[in-house]
Amino acid sequence: MSRRARFLEALGITAEWLPRTRADAPQAQAVSEAVAVGAPVAEVAAAVIDDAIADGIAEPVTVAAQAAAPVAQAAPALETAIPVVPAAAAAMPVSRAPVEPPLLPAGPEPDSAQAGREAAIAAMAWPALDAAVAGCTACGLCQTRTNTVFGVGDRQAEWMLVGEAPGENEDLQGEPFVGQAGKLLDNMLGALGLARGRNVFIANVLKCRPPGNRNPEPAEVAQCEPFLRRQIALVRPRVIVVLGRFAAQSLLRTTTPIGKLRGTVHTYEGIPVVVTYHPAYLLRTLTDKARAWEDLCLAREVHDRAGAGA
Ligand code: URA
């Protein structure tokens, strides 16, 4: 059975209906650093615009039609289209879509307290970062969380997955993607020959659960993003797969809808980024699962190409 067929089977859909493809610090030091960055700072605005209808509508077509233009056919073209080092992988377009022009500017300059906090976090090793997240009181979410959700997996992984924020189960267990969406995510990883904790690190933009699973607020993202930024810098993956509109727009600092962010290789701190749908969305929207498979194939190609130059 092909990888794609296995993926679709793992996702629980038949192959009959598919979407139309249109055009190391000591602990004491860690704790003191954590306290230092927990200090309240001035508000920093980050533009995250609610765009709930951005995911597009798929129309069913037959497998035969889908097979006429599979992702696999893009592979030879990618041989020449994607450069060999991760830092440059997004500088050239992949075969099916051009790299986007620069996205929105970063927003207002942080004040000096925020800049100091960000600089402290940017210098942390894993133990300090762990402790800083665990003890963070930089936004109001600390008052309602059960656990912080730092992230899980191989800290030297070649793959990094970034979601939005912990939900109820994640808040209770302190681990990302452990609910229904997490099961689907595990299936998606399995279809790629990956597994949670094996060459994959999974994290969220927010480390604490927004109450009632409401959307994260810009000030919360602004306080939490330095943690994710440091995690990415420490893992230094070959490719980042961003799950869902919110995480994609936060990480890439854009308001572009997810339907337009997909299919293009972006960059974050020089690391190639591929955007796909959030597993929770895929649970509700059967028809976009095949598109998610295309995204993962693109991520695999970017990953492999980056490895070829390593
Ligand atoms: N959704 C997310 O984005 N992250 C989680 O950890 C769980 C659900």
Coordinates of N, CA, C and O in Angstrom, one line a residue, residues 60-204:
P60 N -15.4 17.2 -3.9 CA -15.0 15.8 -4.1 C -14.7 15.6 -5.6 O -15.5 16.1 -6.5
V61 N -13.7 14.9 -5.9 CA -13.4 14.4 -7.2 C -13.0 12.9 -7.1 O -12.7 12.4 -6.0
T62 N -12.8 12.3 -8.2 CA -12.4 10.8 -8.1 C -11.0 10.7 -7.8 O -10.2 11.6 -8.1
V63 N -10.6 9.5 -7.4 CA -9.2 9.2 -7.1 C -8.4 9.3 -8.4 O -7.3 9.8 -8.5
A64 N -9.0 8.9 -9.5 CA -8.3 9.0 -10.8 C -8.0 10.4 -11.1 O -6.8 10.6 -11.6
A65 N -8.9 11.3 -10.9 CA -8.6 12.7 -11.2 C -7.5 13.2 -10.3 O -6.6 13.9 -10.7
Q66 N -7.5 12.8 -9.0 CA -6.5 13.2 -8.1 C -5.2 12.7 -8.4 O -4.2 13.3 -8.4
A67 N -5.2 11.4 -8.9 CA -3.9 10.8 -9.3 C -3.3 11.4 -10.4 O -2.1 11.3 -10.7
A68 N -4.0 12.2 -11.2 CA -3.4 12.9 -12.3 C -2.4 13.9 -11.9 O -1.5 14.2 -12.7
A69 N -2.5 14.4 -10.7 CA -1.5 15.5 -10.3 C -1.1 15.2 -8.9 O -1.3 16.1 -8.0
P70 N -0.5 14.1 -8.6 CA -0.2 13.8 -7.2 C 1.1 14.6 -6.8 O 1.8 15.0 -7.6
V71 N 1.2 14.7 -5.5 CA 2.4 15.5 -4.9 C 3.7 14.8 -5.4 O 4.6 15.5 -5.7
A72 N 3.7 13.5 -5.5 CA 4.9 12.7 -5.9 C 5.5 13.3 -7.2 O 6.7 13.3 -7.4
Q73 N 4.6 13.7 -8.1 CA 5.1 14.2 -9.3 C 5.9 15.5 -9.2 O 6.6 15.8 -10.1
A74 N 5.7 16.1 -8.1 CA 6.4 17.4 -7.9 C 7.9 17.1 -7.5 O 8.7 18.0 -7.6
A75 N 8.2 15.9 -7.1 CA 9.5 15.6 -6.5 C 10.6 15.9 -7.4 O 11.6 16.5 -7.1
P76 N 10.6 15.4 -8.7 CA 11.7 15.7 -9.6 C 12.0 17.2 -9.7 O 13.1 17.7 -9.7
A77 N 10.9 18.0 -9.8 CA 11.0 19.4 -10.0 C 11.7 20.0 -8.7 O 12.5 20.9 -8.8
L78 N 11.3 19.4 -7.6 CA 11.9 20.0 -6.3 C 13.4 19.8 -6.3 O 14.1 20.5 -5.6
E79 N 13.9 18.7 -7.0 CA 15.3 18.5 -6.9 C 16.1 19.8 -7.3 O 17.2 20.0 -6.8
T80 N 15.5 20.5 -8.2 CA 16.2 21.7 -8.6 C 15.7 22.9 -8.0 O 16.3 24.0 -7.9
A81 N 14.5 22.8 -7.4 CA 13.8 24.0 -6.9 C 14.2 24.4 -5.5 O 14.2 25.5 -5.1
I82 N 14.6 23.4 -4.7 CA 14.9 23.6 -3.3 C 16.4 23.5 -3.0 O 17.0 22.5 -3.4
P83 N 17.0 24.5 -2.5 CA 18.4 24.4 -2.2 C 18.7 23.5 -1.1 O 17.8 23.0 -0.4
V84 N 19.9 23.1 -0.8 CA 20.3 22.0 0.0 C 20.4 22.3 1.5 O 20.5 21.4 2.3
V85 N 20.5 23.5 1.9 CA 20.7 23.8 3.3 C 19.5 24.4 3.9 O 18.8 25.2 3.2
P86 N 19.1 24.0 5.2 CA 17.9 24.5 5.7 C 17.7 26.0 5.8 O 16.7 26.5 5.5
A87 N 18.8 26.7 6.1 CA 18.7 28.1 6.2 C 18.3 28.8 4.9 O 17.7 29.9 4.9
A88 N 18.6 28.1 3.8 CA 18.3 28.8 2.6 C 17.1 28.1 1.9 O 16.7 28.5 0.8
A89 N 16.5 27.1 2.5 CA 15.5 26.3 1.8 C 14.3 27.1 1.4 O 13.7 26.8 0.4
A90 N 14.0 28.2 2.1 CA 12.9 28.9 1.7 C 13.2 30.1 0.8 O 12.3 30.8 0.4
A91 N 14.4 30.2 0.4 CA 14.8 31.2 -0.5 C 14.3 31.0 -1.9 O 14.3 31.9 -2.7
M92 N 14.0 29.7 -2.2 CA 13.6 29.4 -3.6 C 12.3 28.7 -3.5 O 11.9 28.1 -2.6
P93 N 11.5 28.9 -4.5 CA 10.1 28.3 -4.5 C 10.2 26.8 -4.7 O 11.1 26.3 -5.4
V94 N 9.2 26.1 -4.1 CA 9.0 24.7 -4.5 C 8.2 24.7 -5.8 O 7.7 25.8 -6.3
S95 N 8.0 23.6 -6.3 CA 7.5 23.5 -7.7 C 6.1 24.1 -7.8 O 5.7 24.6 -8.8
R96 N 5.2 23.9 -6.8 CA 3.8 24.2 -7.0 C 3.4 25.6 -6.6 O 2.3 26.0 -6.9
A97 N 4.3 26.3 -5.9 CA 3.9 27.6 -5.5 C 5.1 28.4 -5.2 O 6.1 27.9 -4.7
P98 N 5.1 29.7 -5.5 CA 6.3 30.6 -5.2 C 6.4 30.9 -3.7 O 5.4 30.8 -3.0
V99 N 7.6 31.2 -3.3 CA 7.8 31.6 -1.9 C 7.1 33.0 -1.8 O 7.2 33.8 -2.7
E100 N 6.5 33.2 -0.7 CA 5.7 34.4 -0.5 C 6.7 35.6 -0.3 O 7.8 35.5 0.2
P101 N 6.2 36.8 -0.7 CA 7.0 38.0 -0.4 C 7.1 38.2 1.1 O 6.3 37.5 1.9
P102 N 7.9 39.0 1.6 CA 8.0 39.3 3.1 C 6.6 39.5 3.7 O 5.8 40.2 3.1
L103 N 6.4 39.0 4.9 CA 5.1 39.1 5.5 C 5.1 40.5 6.3 O 5.9 41.3 6.1
L104 N 4.1 40.6 7.2 CA 4.0 41.8 7.9 C 5.1 42.2 8.8 O 5.8 41.3 9.3
P105 N 5.4 43.4 9.0 CA 6.4 43.8 10.0 C 6.1 43.3 11.4 O 4.9 42.9 11.7
A106 N 7.1 43.2 12.2 CA 6.9 42.6 13.5 C 6.0 43.3 14.5 O 5.7 42.8 15.5
G107 N 5.6 44.5 14.2 CA 4.8 45.2 15.1 C 5.6 46.2 16.0 O 6.8 46.4 15.7
P108 N 5.0 46.8 17.0 CA 5.7 47.8 17.7 C 6.9 47.2 18.4 O 7.0 46.1 18.8
E109 N 7.9 48.1 18.6 CA 9.1 47.7 19.3 C 8.8 47.4 20.7 O 8.0 48.1 21.4
P110 N 9.4 46.3 21.3 CA 9.1 46.0 22.7 C 9.8 47.1 23.5 O 10.8 47.7 23.2
D111 N 9.2 47.3 24.7 CA 9.9 48.3 25.6 C 11.1 47.6 26.3 O 11.3 46.4 26.0
S112 N 11.8 48.3 27.0 CA 13.1 47.7 27.5 C 12.9 46.6 28.4 O 13.7 45.6 28.4
A113 N 11.8 46.6 29.2 CA 11.6 45.4 30.1 C 11.3 44.2 29.3 O 11.9 43.1 29.6
Q114 N 10.5 44.4 28.3 CA 10.2 43.2 27.5 C 11.4 42.8 26.7 O 11.7 41.6 26.6
A115 N 12.2 43.7 26.2 CA 13.4 43.4 25.5 C 14.4 42.6 26.4 O 15.0 41.7 26.0
G116 N 14.5 43.0 27.6 CA 15.3 42.4 28.6 C 14.9 40.9 28.9 O 15.7 40.0 28.9
R117 N 13.6 40.8 29.0 CA 13.0 39.5 29.3 C 13.3 38.6 28.1 O 13.7 37.4 28.2
E118 N 13.1 39.1 26.9 CA 13.3 38.3 25.7 C 14.8 37.9 25.5 O 15.1 36.8 25.1
A119 N 15.7 38.8 25.9 CA 17.1 38.5 25.8 C 17.5 37.5 26.8 O 18.3 36.6 26.5
A120 N 16.9 37.5 27.9 CA 17.2 36.5 29.0 C 16.7 35.1 28.5 O 17.5 34.1 28.6
I121 N 15.5 35.1 27.9 CA 15.0 33.8 27.4 C 15.8 33.3 26.3 O 16.2 32.1 26.2
A122 N 16.2 34.2 25.4 CA 17.0 33.8 24.2 C 18.4 33.2 24.6 O 19.0 32.6 23.7
A123 N 18.8 33.4 25.8 CA 20.1 32.9 26.2 C 20.0 31.6 27.0 O 21.0 31.0 27.5
M124 N 18.8 31.2 27.3 CA 18.6 30.0 28.2 C 19.0 28.7 27.5 O 18.7 28.4 26.4
A125 N 19.5 27.8 28.3 CA 19.6 26.4 28.0 C 18.4 25.7 28.4 O 17.5 26.3 29.1
W126 N 18.2 24.4 28.0 CA 17.0 23.7 28.2 C 16.5 23.7 29.7 O 15.3 24.0 29.9
P127 N 17.4 23.5 30.7 CA 16.8 23.4 32.1 C 16.3 24.8 32.5 O 15.2 24.8 33.2
A128 N 16.9 25.8 32.1 CA 16.5 27.2 32.5 C 15.1 27.5 31.8 O 14.2 28.0 32.4
L129 N 15.1 27.1 30.5 CA 13.9 27.3 29.8 C 12.7 26.6 30.3 O 11.6 27.1 30.5
D130 N 13.0 25.3 30.7 CA 11.9 24.4 31.3 C 11.4 25.1 32.6 O 10.2 25.2 32.8
A131 N 12.3 25.6 33.4 CA 11.9 26.2 34.7 C 11.2 27.5 34.5 O 10.3 27.9 35.2
A132 N 11.7 28.3 33.5 CA 11.0 29.6 33.2 C 9.6 29.4 32.8 O 8.7 30.1 33.2
V133 N 9.4 28.4 31.9 CA 8.0 28.1 31.5 C 7.1 27.7 32.7 O 6.0 28.2 32.9
A134 N 7.7 26.7 33.4 CA 6.9 26.2 34.6 C 6.6 27.2 35.6 O 5.5 27.2 36.2
G135 N 7.4 28.3 35.7 CA 7.1 29.3 36.7 C 6.6 30.6 36.2 O 6.5 31.6 36.9
C136 N 6.2 30.6 34.9 CA 5.9 31.9 34.2 C 4.6 32.4 34.8 O 3.6 31.7 34.9
T137 N 4.6 33.7 35.1 CA 3.4 34.5 35.5 C 3.3 35.7 34.7 O 2.7 36.7 35.1
A138 N 3.8 35.7 33.4 CA 3.9 36.9 32.6 C 2.5 37.3 32.1 O 2.3 38.4 31.6
C139 N 1.6 36.4 32.0 CA 0.2 36.8 31.6 C -0.8 36.1 32.5 O -0.5 35.2 33.3
G140 N -2.1 36.5 32.3 CA -3.1 36.0 33.2 C -3.4 34.5 33.1 O -4.1 34.0 34.0
L141 N -2.9 33.9 32.1 CA -3.3 32.5 31.9 C -2.7 31.6 33.0 O -3.1 30.5 33.3
C142 N -1.7 32.2 33.7 CA -1.1 31.4 34.9 C -2.1 31.2 36.0 O -2.0 30.3 36.8
Q143 N -3.1 32.1 36.0 CA -4.1 31.9 37.1 C -5.1 30.8 36.9 O -5.8 30.3 37.8
T144 N -5.3 30.4 35.6 CA -6.3 29.4 35.3 C -5.7 28.1 34.9 O -6.5 27.1 34.8
R145 N -4.4 28.0 34.6 CA -3.9 26.8 34.2 C -3.8 25.7 35.3 O -3.7 26.1 36.5
T146 N -3.8 24.5 34.9 CA -3.5 23.4 35.8 C -2.0 23.1 35.7 O -1.3 23.0 36.7
N147 N -1.5 22.9 34.5 CA -0.1 22.7 34.2 C 0.3 23.6 33.1 O -0.5 23.9 32.2
T148 N 1.6 24.0 33.0 CA 2.1 24.5 31.8 C 2.4 23.3 30.9 O 2.6 22.2 31.3
V149 N 2.4 23.6 29.6 CA 2.6 22.6 28.6 C 3.9 23.0 27.8 O 3.8 23.8 26.8
F150 N 5.0 22.5 28.2 CA 6.3 23.0 27.7 C 6.5 22.5 26.2 O 6.9 23.3 25.4
G151 N 6.2 21.3 26.0 CA 6.5 20.7 24.7 C 7.0 19.3 25.0 O 7.4 19.0 26.1
V152 N 7.1 18.5 24.0 CA 7.5 17.1 24.2 C 8.3 16.6 23.0 O 8.0 17.0 21.9
G153 N 9.2 15.7 23.3 CA 9.9 15.1 22.2 C 11.4 15.1 22.2 O 12.0 15.5 23.2
D154 N 12.0 14.8 21.1 CA 13.4 14.7 20.9 C 14.0 16.1 20.8 O 13.6 16.9 19.9
R155 N 14.8 16.5 21.7 CA 15.3 17.9 21.7 C 16.4 18.1 20.6 O 16.9 19.2 20.5
Q156 N 16.7 17.1 19.9 CA 17.6 17.2 18.8 C 16.9 16.8 17.5 O 17.5 16.3 16.5
A157 N 15.6 16.9 17.5 CA 14.8 16.4 16.4 C 15.0 17.1 15.1 O 15.4 18.3 15.1
E158 N 14.9 16.5 14.0 CA 14.9 17.1 12.7 C 13.6 17.7 12.3 O 13.5 18.5 11.4
W159 N 12.5 17.3 13.0 CA 11.2 17.8 12.7 C 10.6 18.5 14.0 O 10.8 18.0 15.1
M160 N 10.0 19.6 13.7 CA 9.3 20.3 14.8 C 7.9 20.6 14.4 O 7.7 21.1 13.3
L161 N 7.0 20.3 15.3 CA 5.6 20.6 15.0 C 5.1 21.7 16.0 O 5.4 21.5 17.2
V162 N 4.4 22.7 15.5 CA 4.0 23.8 16.4 C 2.5 23.9 16.2 O 1.9 24.2 15.2
G163 N 1.8 23.8 17.4 CA 0.3 24.0 17.4 C 0.0 25.3 18.1 O 0.9 26.1 18.3
E164 N -1.3 25.4 18.4 CA -1.8 26.7 18.9 C -1.6 26.9 20.4 O -0.8 27.7 20.9
A165 N -2.3 26.1 21.2 CA -2.3 26.2 22.7 C -2.8 25.0 23.3 O -3.6 24.2 22.6
P166 N -2.5 24.7 24.5 CA -3.0 23.5 25.2 C -4.6 23.6 25.3 O -5.1 24.7 25.5
G167 N -5.2 22.4 25.1 CA -6.6 22.3 25.4 C -6.8 21.7 26.8 O -5.8 21.7 27.6
E168 N -8.0 21.3 27.1 CA -8.3 20.8 28.4 C -7.4 19.6 28.8 O -6.9 19.5 29.9
N169 N -7.4 18.6 27.9 CA -6.6 17.4 28.2 C -5.1 17.7 28.4 O -4.4 17.2 29.3
E170 N -4.6 18.6 27.5 CA -3.2 19.0 27.6 C -2.9 19.7 28.9 O -1.9 19.5 29.5
D171 N -3.8 20.6 29.3 CA -3.7 21.3 30.5 C -3.6 20.4 31.7 O -2.8 20.5 32.7
L172 N -4.4 19.3 31.7 CA -4.5 18.4 32.8 C -3.2 17.5 32.8 O -2.7 17.2 33.9
Q173 N -2.7 17.1 31.6 CA -1.6 16.2 31.6 C -0.3 16.9 31.4 O 0.8 16.2 31.6
G174 N -0.3 18.1 31.0 CA 1.0 18.8 30.8 C 1.8 18.4 29.6 O 3.0 18.6 29.5
E175 N 1.1 17.8 28.6 CA 1.7 17.4 27.4 C 0.9 17.9 26.2 O -0.4 17.8 26.2
P176 N 1.5 18.3 25.1 CA 0.7 18.8 24.0 C 0.1 17.6 23.2 O 0.6 16.5 23.1
F177 N -1.0 18.0 22.6 CA -1.7 17.1 21.7 C -2.0 15.7 22.3 O -1.5 14.7 21.7
V178 N -2.7 15.6 23.4 CA -3.0 14.3 23.9 C -4.5 14.0 23.8 O -4.9 12.9 24.1
G179 N -5.3 14.9 23.3 CA -6.7 14.6 23.1 C -7.0 14.0 21.8 O -6.1 13.4 21.2
Q180 N -8.2 14.1 21.3 CA -8.6 13.5 20.0 C -7.7 14.0 18.9 O -7.3 13.3 18.0
A181 N -7.5 15.3 18.9 CA -6.6 15.9 17.8 C -5.2 15.3 17.9 O -4.6 15.1 16.8
G182 N -4.8 15.0 19.1 CA -3.5 14.4 19.2 C -3.4 13.0 18.7 O -2.4 12.6 18.1
K183 N -4.5 12.3 18.8 CA -4.5 10.9 18.2 C -4.4 11.0 16.7 O -3.6 10.3 16.0
L184 N -5.1 12.0 16.1 CA -5.0 12.2 14.7 C -3.5 12.6 14.3 O -3.0 12.1 13.3
L185 N -3.0 13.5 15.1 CA -1.6 14.0 14.8 C -0.6 12.8 14.9 O 0.3 12.6 14.0
D186 N -0.8 11.9 15.8 CA 0.0 10.7 15.9 C -0.1 9.8 14.7 O 0.9 9.3 14.2
N187 N -1.3 9.7 14.2 CA -1.5 9.0 12.9 C -0.8 9.6 11.7 O -0.2 9.0 10.9
M188 N -0.9 10.9 11.7 CA -0.2 11.7 10.6 C 1.3 11.5 10.7 O 1.9 11.2 9.7
L189 N 1.8 11.5 11.9 CA 3.2 11.3 12.1 C 3.6 9.9 11.7 O 4.6 9.6 11.0
G190 N 2.8 8.9 12.1 CA 3.0 7.5 11.7 C 3.1 7.3 10.2 O 3.9 6.6 9.7
A191 N 2.2 8.0 9.5 CA 2.1 7.9 8.1 C 3.4 8.4 7.4 O 3.7 8.0 6.3
L192 N 4.0 9.3 8.1 CA 5.3 9.9 7.6 C 6.5 9.0 8.1 O 7.7 9.4 7.8
G193 N 6.3 8.0 8.8 CA 7.3 7.2 9.4 C 7.9 7.8 10.6 O 9.1 7.5 11.0
L194 N 7.2 8.7 11.2 CA 7.7 9.4 12.4 C 6.8 9.0 13.6 O 5.8 8.4 13.5
A195 N 7.3 9.3 14.8 CA 6.5 9.0 16.0 C 6.8 10.1 17.0 O 7.9 10.6 17.1
R196 N 5.8 10.4 17.9 CA 6.0 11.3 19.0 C 7.3 10.9 19.8 O 7.4 9.8 20.2
G197 N 8.1 11.8 20.0 CA 9.3 11.6 20.8 C 10.5 11.0 20.0 O 11.5 10.8 20.5
R198 N 10.2 10.6 18.7 CA 11.3 10.1 17.9 C 11.6 11.0 16.7 O 10.9 11.0 15.7
N199 N 12.6 11.8 16.8 CA 13.0 12.7 15.8 C 12.0 13.8 15.6 O 11.9 14.4 14.5
V200 N 11.0 14.0 16.5 CA 10.0 15.0 16.4 C 9.9 15.7 17.8 O 9.9 15.1 18.8
F201 N 9.9 17.1 17.7 CA 9.6 17.8 18.9 C 8.3 18.6 18.7 O 8.1 19.2 17.6
I202 N 7.3 18.5 19.6 CA 6.0 19.1 19.5 C 5.9 20.2 20.5 O 6.1 19.9 21.7
A203 N 5.5 21.3 20.1 CA 5.3 22.5 21.0 C 4.1 23.3 20.5 O 3.6 23.1 19.4
N204 N 3.7 24.2 21.4 CA 2.6 25.1 21.0 C 3.1 26.6 21.1 O 4.1 26.9 21.8

